[in-house]
Short mmCIF file of C-alpha atoms and ligand atoms in Angstrom, two decimals:
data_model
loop_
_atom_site.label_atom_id
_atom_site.label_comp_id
_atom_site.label_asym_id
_atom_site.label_seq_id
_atom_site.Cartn_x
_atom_site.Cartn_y
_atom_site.Cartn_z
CA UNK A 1 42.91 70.05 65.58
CA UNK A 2 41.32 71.53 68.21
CA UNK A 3 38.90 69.83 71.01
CA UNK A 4 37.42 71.61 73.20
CA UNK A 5 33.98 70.43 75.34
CA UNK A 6 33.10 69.85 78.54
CA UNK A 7 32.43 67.04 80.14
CA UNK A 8 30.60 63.79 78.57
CA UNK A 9 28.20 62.19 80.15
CA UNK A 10 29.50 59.05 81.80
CA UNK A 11 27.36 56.19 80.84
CA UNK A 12 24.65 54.99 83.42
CA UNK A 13 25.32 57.80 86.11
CA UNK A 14 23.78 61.50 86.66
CA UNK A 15 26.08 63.32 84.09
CA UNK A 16 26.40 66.37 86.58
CA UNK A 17 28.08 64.20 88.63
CA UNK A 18 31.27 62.86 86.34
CA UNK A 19 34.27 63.37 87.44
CA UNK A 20 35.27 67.01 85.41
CA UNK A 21 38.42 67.72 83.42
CA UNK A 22 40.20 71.36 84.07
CA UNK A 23 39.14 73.92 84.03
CA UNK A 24 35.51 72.49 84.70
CA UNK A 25 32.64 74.27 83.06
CA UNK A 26 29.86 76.08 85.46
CA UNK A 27 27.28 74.56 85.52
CA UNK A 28 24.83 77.42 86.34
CA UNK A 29 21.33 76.57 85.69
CA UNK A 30 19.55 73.55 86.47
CA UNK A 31 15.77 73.05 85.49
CA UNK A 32 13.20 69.84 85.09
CA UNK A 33 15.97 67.66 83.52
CA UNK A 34 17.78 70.13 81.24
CA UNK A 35 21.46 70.56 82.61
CA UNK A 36 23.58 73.66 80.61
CA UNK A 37 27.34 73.83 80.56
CA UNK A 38 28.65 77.17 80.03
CA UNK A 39 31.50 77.73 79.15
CA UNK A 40 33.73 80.90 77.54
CA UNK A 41 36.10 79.35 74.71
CA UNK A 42 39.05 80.88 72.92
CA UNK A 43 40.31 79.75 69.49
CA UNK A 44 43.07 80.90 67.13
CA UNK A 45 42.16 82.35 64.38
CA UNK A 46 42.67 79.98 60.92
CA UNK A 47 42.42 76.70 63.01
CA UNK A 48 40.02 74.22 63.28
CA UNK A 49 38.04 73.78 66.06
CA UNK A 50 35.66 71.50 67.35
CA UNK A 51 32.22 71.51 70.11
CA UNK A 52 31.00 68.83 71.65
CA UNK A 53 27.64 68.62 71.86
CA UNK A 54 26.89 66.91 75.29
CA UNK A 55 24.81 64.05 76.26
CA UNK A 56 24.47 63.39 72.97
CA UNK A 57 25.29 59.73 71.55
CA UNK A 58 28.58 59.40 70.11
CA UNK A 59 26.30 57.25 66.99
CA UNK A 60 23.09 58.07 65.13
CA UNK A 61 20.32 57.78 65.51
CA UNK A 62 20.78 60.67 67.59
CA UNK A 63 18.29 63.52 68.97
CA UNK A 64 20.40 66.99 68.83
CA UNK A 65 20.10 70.24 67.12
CA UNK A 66 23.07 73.19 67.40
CA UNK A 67 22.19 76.81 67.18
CA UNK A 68 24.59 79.49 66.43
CA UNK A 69 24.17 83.56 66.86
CA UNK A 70 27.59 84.72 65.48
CA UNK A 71 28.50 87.60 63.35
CA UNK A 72 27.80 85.02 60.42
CA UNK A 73 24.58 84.41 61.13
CA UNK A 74 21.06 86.46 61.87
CA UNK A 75 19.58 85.53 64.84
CA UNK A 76 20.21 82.09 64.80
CA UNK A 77 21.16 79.70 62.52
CA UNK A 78 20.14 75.77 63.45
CA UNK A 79 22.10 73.23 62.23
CA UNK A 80 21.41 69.30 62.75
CA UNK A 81 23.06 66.16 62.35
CA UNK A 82 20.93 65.33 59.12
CA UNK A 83 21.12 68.73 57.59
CA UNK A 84 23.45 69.87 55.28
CA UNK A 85 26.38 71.42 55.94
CA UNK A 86 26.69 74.95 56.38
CA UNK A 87 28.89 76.17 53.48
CA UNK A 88 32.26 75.82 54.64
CA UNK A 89 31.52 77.60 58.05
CA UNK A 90 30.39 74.71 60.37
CA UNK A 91 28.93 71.40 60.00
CA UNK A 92 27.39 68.62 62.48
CA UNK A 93 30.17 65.36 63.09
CA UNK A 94 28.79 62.09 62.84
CA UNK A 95 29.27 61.79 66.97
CA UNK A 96 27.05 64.85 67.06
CA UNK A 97 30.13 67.61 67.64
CA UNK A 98 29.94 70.89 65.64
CA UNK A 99 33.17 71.77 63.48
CA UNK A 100 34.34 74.36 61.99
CA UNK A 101 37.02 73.95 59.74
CA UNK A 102 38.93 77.23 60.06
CA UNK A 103 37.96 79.81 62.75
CA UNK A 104 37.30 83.68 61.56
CA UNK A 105 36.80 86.52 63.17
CA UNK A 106 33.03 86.51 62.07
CA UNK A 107 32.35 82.97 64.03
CA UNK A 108 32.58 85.20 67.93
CA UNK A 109 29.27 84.30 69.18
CA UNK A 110 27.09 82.05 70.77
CA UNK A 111 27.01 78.16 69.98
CA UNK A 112 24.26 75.92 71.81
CA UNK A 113 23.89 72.21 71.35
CA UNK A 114 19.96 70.71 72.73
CA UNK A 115 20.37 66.58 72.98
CA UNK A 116 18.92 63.85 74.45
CA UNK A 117 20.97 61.52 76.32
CA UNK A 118 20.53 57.60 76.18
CA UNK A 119 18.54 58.23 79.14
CA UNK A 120 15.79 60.24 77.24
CA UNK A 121 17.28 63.46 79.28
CA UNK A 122 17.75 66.91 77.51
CA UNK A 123 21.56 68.05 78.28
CA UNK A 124 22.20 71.33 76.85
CA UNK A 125 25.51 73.29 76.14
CA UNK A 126 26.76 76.87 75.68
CA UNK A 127 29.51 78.01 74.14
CA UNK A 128 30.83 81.60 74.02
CA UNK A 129 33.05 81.61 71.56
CA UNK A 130 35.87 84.75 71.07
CA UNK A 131 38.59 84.23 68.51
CA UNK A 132 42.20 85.41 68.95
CA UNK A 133 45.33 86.22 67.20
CA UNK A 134 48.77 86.63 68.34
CA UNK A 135 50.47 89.45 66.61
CA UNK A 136 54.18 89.32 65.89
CA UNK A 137 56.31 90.57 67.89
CA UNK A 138 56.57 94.91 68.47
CA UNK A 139 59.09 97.23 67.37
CA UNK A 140 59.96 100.19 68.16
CA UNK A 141 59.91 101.96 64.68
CA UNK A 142 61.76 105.12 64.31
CA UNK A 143 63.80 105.15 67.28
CA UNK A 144 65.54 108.14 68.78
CA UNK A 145 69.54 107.96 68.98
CA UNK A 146 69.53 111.41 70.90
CA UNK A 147 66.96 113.06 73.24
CA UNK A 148 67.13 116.85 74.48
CA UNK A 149 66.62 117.33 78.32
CA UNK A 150 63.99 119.91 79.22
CA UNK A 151 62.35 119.69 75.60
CA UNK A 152 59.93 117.40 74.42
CA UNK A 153 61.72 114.76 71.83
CA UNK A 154 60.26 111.84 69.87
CA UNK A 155 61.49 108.75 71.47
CA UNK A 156 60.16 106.32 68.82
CA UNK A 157 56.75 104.75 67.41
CA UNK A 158 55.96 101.15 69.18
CA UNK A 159 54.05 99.37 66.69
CA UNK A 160 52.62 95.82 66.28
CA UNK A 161 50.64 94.18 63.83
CA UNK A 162 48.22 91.16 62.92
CA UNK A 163 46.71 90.58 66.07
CA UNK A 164 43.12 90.00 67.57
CA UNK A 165 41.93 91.56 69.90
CA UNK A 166 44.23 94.82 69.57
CA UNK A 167 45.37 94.78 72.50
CA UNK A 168 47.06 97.63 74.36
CA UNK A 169 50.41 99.09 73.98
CA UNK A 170 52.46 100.46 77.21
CA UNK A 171 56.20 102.05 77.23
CA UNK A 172 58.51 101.42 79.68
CA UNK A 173 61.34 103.42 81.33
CA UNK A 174 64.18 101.34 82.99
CA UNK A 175 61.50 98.46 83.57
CA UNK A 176 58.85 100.38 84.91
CA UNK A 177 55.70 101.81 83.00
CA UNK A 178 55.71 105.15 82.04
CA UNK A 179 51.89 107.00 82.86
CA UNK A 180 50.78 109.73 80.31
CA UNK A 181 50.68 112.62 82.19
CA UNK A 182 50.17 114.91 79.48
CA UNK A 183 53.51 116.75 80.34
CA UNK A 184 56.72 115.18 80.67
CA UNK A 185 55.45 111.99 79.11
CA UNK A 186 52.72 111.64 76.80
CA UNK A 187 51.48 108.95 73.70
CA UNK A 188 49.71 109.32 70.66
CA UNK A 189 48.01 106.21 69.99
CA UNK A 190 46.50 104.75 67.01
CA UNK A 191 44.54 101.58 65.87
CA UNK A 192 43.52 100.43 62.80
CA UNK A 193 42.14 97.31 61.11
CA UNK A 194 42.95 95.71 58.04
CA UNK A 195 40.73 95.97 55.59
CA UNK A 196 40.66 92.36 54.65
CA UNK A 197 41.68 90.21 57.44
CA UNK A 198 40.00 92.36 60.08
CA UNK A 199 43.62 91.87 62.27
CA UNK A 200 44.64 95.26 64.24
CA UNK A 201 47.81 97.56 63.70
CA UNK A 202 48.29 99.38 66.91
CA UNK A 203 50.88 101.76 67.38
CA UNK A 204 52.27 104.03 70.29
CA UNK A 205 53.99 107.17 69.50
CA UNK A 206 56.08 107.85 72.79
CA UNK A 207 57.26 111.90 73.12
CA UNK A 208 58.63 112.47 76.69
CA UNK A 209 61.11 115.54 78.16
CA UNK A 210 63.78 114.30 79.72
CA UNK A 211 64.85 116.09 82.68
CA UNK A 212 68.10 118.21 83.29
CA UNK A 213 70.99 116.22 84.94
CA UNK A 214 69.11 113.05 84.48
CA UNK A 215 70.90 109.73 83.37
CA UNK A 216 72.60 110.01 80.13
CA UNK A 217 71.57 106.98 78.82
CA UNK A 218 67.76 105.55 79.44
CA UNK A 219 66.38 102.16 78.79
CA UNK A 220 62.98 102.66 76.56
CA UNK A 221 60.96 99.08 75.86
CA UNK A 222 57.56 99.03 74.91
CA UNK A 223 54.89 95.91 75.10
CA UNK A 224 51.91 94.66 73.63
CA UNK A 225 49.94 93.18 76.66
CA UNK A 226 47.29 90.66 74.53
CA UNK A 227 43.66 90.54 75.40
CA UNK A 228 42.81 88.17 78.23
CA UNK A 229 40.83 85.34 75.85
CA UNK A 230 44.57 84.71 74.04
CA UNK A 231 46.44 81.80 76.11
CA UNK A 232 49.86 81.55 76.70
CA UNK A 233 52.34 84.25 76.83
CA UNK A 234 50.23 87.32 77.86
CA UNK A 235 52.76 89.70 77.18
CA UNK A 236 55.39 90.44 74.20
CA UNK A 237 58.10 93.02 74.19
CA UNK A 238 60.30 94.93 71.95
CA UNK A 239 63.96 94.74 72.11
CA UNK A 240 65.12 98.04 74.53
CA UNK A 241 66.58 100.75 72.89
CA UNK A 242 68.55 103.81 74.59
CA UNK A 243 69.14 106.91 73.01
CA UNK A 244 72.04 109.60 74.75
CA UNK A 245 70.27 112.81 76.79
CA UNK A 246 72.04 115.81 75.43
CA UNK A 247 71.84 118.90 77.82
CA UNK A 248 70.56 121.93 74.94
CA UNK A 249 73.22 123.94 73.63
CA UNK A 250 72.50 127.62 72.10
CA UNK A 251 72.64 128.73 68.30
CA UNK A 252 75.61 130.60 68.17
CA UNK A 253 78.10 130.09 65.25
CA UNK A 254 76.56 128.84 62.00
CA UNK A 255 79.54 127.64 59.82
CA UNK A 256 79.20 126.08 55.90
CA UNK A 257 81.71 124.09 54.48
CA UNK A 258 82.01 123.44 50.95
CA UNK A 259 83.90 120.25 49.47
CA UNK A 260 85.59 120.55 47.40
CA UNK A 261 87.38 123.18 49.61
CA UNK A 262 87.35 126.82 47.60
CA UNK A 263 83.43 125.77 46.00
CA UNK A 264 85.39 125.70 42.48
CA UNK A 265 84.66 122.48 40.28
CA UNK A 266 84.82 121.25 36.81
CA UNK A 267 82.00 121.75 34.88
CA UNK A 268 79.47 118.59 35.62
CA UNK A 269 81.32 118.32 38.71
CA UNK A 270 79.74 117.85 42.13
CA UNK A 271 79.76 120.00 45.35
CA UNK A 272 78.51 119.45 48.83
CA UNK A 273 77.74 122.36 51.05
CA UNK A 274 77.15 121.33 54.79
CA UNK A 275 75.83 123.79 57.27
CA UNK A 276 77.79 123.41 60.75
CA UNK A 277 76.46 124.87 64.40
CA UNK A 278 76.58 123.50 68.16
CA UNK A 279 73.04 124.09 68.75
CA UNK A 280 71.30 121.37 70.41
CA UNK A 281 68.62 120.51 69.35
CA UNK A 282 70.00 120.90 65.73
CA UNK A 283 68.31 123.15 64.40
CA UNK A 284 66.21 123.77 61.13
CA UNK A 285 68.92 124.68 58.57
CA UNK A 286 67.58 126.73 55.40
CA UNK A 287 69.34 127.48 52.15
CA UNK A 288 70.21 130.83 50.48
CA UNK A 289 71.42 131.52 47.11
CA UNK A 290 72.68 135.13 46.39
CA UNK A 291 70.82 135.91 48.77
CA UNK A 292 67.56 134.67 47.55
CA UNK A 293 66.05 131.02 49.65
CA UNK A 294 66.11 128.13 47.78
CA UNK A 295 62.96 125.91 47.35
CA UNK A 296 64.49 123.02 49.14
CA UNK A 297 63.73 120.81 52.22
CA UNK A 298 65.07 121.85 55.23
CA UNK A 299 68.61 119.41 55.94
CA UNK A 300 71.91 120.37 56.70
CA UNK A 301 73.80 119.24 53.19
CA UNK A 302 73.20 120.79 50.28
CA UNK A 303 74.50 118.36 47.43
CA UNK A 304 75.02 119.91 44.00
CA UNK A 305 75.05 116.82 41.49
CA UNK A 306 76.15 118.28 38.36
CA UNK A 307 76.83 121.63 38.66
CA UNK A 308 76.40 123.74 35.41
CA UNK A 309 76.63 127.84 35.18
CA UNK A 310 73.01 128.20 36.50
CA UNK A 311 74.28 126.91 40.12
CA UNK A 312 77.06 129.50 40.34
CA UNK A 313 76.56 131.74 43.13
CA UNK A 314 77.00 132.81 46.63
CA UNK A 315 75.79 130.24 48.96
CA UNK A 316 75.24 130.68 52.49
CA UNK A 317 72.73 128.40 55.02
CA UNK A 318 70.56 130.06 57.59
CA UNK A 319 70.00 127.94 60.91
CA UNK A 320 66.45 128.34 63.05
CA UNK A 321 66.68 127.02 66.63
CA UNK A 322 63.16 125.95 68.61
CA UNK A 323 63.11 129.15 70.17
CA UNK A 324 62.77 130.60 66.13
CA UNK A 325 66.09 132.47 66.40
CA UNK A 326 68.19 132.46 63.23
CA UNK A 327 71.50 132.80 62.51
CA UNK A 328 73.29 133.15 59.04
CA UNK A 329 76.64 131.62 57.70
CA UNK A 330 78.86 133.50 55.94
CA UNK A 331 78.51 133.02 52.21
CA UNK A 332 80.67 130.81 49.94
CA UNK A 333 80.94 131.15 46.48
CA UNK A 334 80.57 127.84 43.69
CA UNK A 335 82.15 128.36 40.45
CA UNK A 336 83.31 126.04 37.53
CA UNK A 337 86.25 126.51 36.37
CA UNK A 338 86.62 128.01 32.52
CA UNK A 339 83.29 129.86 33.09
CA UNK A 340 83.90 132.63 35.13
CA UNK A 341 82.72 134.95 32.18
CA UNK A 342 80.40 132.02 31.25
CA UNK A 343 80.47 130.52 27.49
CA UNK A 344 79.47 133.27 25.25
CA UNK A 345 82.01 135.90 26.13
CA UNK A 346 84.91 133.56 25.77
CA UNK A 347 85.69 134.45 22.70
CA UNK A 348 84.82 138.39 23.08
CA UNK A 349 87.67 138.16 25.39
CA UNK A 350 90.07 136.47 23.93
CA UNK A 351 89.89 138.88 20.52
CA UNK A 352 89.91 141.53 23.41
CA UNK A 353 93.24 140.13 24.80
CA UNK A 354 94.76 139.88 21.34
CA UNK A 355 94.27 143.33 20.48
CA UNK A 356 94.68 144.79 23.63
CA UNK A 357 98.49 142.97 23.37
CA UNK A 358 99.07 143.94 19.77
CA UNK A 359 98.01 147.60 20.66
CA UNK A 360 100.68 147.38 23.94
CA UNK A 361 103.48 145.90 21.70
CA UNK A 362 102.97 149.08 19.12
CA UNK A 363 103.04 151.13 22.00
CA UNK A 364 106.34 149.52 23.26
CA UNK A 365 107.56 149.47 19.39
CA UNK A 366 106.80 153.43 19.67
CA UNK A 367 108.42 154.41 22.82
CA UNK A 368 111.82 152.63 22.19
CA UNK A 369 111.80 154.70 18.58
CA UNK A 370 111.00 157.58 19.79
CA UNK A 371 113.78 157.51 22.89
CA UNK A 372 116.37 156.41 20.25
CA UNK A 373 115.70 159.48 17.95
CA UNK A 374 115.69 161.84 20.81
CA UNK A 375 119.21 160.68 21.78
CA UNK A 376 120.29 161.05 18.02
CA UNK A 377 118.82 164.35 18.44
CA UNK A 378 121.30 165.00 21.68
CA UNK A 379 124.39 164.06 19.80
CA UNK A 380 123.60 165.65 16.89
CA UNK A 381 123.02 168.89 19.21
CA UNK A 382 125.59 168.82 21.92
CA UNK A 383 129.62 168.39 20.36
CA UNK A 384 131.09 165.93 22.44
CA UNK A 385 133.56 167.71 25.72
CA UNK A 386 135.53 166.21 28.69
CA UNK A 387 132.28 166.55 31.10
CA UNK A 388 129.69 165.20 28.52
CA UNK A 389 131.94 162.31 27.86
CA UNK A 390 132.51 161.34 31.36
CA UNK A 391 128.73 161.46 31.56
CA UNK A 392 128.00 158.82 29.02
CA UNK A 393 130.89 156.74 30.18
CA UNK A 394 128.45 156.88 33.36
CA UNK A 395 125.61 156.18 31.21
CA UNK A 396 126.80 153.36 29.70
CA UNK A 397 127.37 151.50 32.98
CA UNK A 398 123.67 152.19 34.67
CA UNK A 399 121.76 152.08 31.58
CA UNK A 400 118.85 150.72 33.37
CA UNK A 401 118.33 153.43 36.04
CA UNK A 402 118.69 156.05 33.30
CA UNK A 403 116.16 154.66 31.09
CA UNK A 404 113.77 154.69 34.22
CA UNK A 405 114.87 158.03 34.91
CA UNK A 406 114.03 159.39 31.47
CA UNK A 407 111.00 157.35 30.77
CA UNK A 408 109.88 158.63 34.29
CA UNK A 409 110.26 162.17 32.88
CA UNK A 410 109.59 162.37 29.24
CA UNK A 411 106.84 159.70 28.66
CA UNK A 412 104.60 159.71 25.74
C1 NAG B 501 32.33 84.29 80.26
O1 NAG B 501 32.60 85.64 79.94
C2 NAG B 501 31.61 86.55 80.37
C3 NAG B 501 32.01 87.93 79.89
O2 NAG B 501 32.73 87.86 78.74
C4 NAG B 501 31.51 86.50 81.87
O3 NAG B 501 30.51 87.38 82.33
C5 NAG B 501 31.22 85.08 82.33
O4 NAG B 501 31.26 85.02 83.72
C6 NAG B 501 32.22 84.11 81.75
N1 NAG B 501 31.81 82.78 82.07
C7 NAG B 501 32.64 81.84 82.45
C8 NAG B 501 32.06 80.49 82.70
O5 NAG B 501 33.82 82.05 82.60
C1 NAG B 502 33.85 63.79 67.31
O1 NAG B 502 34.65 63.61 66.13
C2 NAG B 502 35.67 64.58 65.96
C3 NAG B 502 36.29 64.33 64.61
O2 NAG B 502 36.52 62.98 64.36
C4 NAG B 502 36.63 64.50 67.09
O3 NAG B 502 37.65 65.45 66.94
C5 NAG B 502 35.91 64.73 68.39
O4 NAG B 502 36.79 64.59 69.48
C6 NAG B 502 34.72 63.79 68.54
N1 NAG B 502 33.96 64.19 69.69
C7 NAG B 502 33.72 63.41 70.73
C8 NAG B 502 32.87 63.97 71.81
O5 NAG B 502 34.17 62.30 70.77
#
């Protein structure tokens, strides 16, 4: 538990004159008798704490009377040593000290104790009370991994919460603080309070522009310096982090690449389209389908989960640098295999194909009749001689290239 007073009177002396513990109250006003210790007091949140009420006799019977003007009270509340307690906020000690069990945000204020000492002297004391609690420790939430020199980037969000006071958030670059100046560095900041517990959420949105030809790889921290009434450590800081400084390159090829290579998959199969460029800053990548955009969030894959014959198409992605220039891949087609002419005309074509070869095979049937009857004809015509002979000696040994030469010339 907590004790925190001043000094107590030290039995048959002046009690302005006992020796003081550290750090001594001030003892700024002095009139007819009445001595008042004031002093500023900090206590944590949740804990107990406890106020001595000076000069006053450690035993009843005892002559004292606190008064309290916190954000509990209206105007002021009086409590004494014979009254009851007050709820469960604060109540009088037997030795005439004022505790409160468990310190809340609501109990900042005022606290005055009025006794009379053994020595029929009125001693008074003053308490300012401010409450505290220490937050844990800050992050750096969304941290950049790359920055852009000579644009503005994102670096990351420094956020704490749970403390009391808020306290006040400040970024650091290789060790040293970083001023908003509106331009090459500047902060968003943002407090809010929990609803319930009253505790603060601060956070620090740090954009900066790094410059050209600067060093590659900068040290960010960021730390949560705690309001002055908190003891202890004054300060808390994140862990550093240090993204790479890329020097801009410009939007000039936009590539897509489709896995599985050739964008031709099983039905229910799955396809990943990923839209490739050099720009730096990577640019906003868009999605086109036969030529039409796609209702989709701007991101450099497109993932096709289960592709079915609606997600056949020409695909291509269209890339938008800061400087709104865009630039269009060439287009690559997804297709399922088996459903080129998709499911209905399936059929159609294979009855098609059937007849189509049936009518080709009575074609072929045809020709070779008709070719043999013509050469009947030729014999029947023509009575065999020497020359004619040696002919279809000839003919019988190239009987290829004279079908090709006759079909070439007497076709159908
Ligand atoms: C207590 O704090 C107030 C302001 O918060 C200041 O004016 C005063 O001097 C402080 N008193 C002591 C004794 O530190
Ligand atoms: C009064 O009693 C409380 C609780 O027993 C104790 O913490 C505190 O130190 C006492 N105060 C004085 C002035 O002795």
């Amino acid at each position: 538990s907590y004790f925190i007073g001043g000094p107590q009177p030290c039995p048959g002396s002046v009690p302005y004159l006992c020796p003081s513990p550290s750090p001594p109250p001030t003892y700024h006003a002095f009139s007819l008798g009445a001595v008042v210790g004031s002093q500023n007091i900090s206590a944590r949140i949740g804990e107990p704490l406890v106020l001595t009420c000076k000069g006053a006799p450690r035993k009843p019977p005892q002559q004292l009377e606190w008064k309290l003007n916190t954000g509990r009270t209206e105007a002021w509340k009086v409590l004494s040593p014979e009254g009851d307690s007050w709820e469960s906020v604060a109540r009088v000690l037997p030795n005439g000290s004022l505790l409160l069990p468990a310190v809340g945000i609501q109990d900042e204020g005022t606290f005055r104790c009025r006794a009379t000492n053994r020595h029929g002297k009125e001693i008074k004391s003053n308490y300012r009370l401010r409450v505290y609690q220490i937050p844990g420790k800050p992050e750096i939430v969304d941290p950049a991994s790359e920055l852009i020199a000579g644009i503005p980037n994102k670096v990351g969000t420094c956020l704490s919460e749970g403390g009391y006071p808020a306290g006040t958030l400040s970024w650091h670059l290789h060790g040293k603080a970083l001023v908003p100046d509106g331009k090459g560095v500047s902060v968003r900041e943002e407090t809010r309070r929990h609803p319930d517990t009253g505790l603060f959420t601060v956070q620090s949105e740090l954009t900066m522009t790094p410059a050209r030809g600067g060093p590659l790889n900068p040290t960010f921290s960021c730390s949560l310096s705690l309001s002055p009434s908190a003891p202890g450590r004054r300060v808390l800081h994140t862990a550093p982090i240090q993204p790479s400084v890329w020097e801009p390159l410009p939007l000039e090829e936009v590539q897509l690449v489709v896995e599985p290579e050739g964008g031709t998959v099983a039905p229910g199969g799955a396809v990943t389209l990923t839209c490739e460029t050099s720009a730096q800053p990577p640019p906003q990548i868009h999605w086109l389908k036969d030529g039409s955009p796609l209702a989709i969030a701007p991101s450099s894959v497109l993932f096709l989960p289960e592709v079915g014959a609606q997600d056949q198409g020409i695909y291509s992605c269209v890339a938008t640098d800061q400087g709104h220039r865009s630039k269009e891949s060439p287009g690559v087609s997804v297709s399922i295999i088996g459903l080129e002419e998709g499911p209905g005309l399936g059929l159609v074509a294979l009855v098609l194909g059937v007849l189509g070869s049936l009518v080709i095979a009575a074609l072929l049937v045809g020709i070779l009749l008709w070719k043999r009857q013509q050469r009947l004809h030729r014999e029947e015509r023509k009575v065999p001689e020497c020359p004619e002979e040696e002919e279809q000696r000839a003919e019988l040994n190239q009987p290829e290239e004279q079908e090709t030469a006759e079909s070439n010339v007497g076709g159908p």
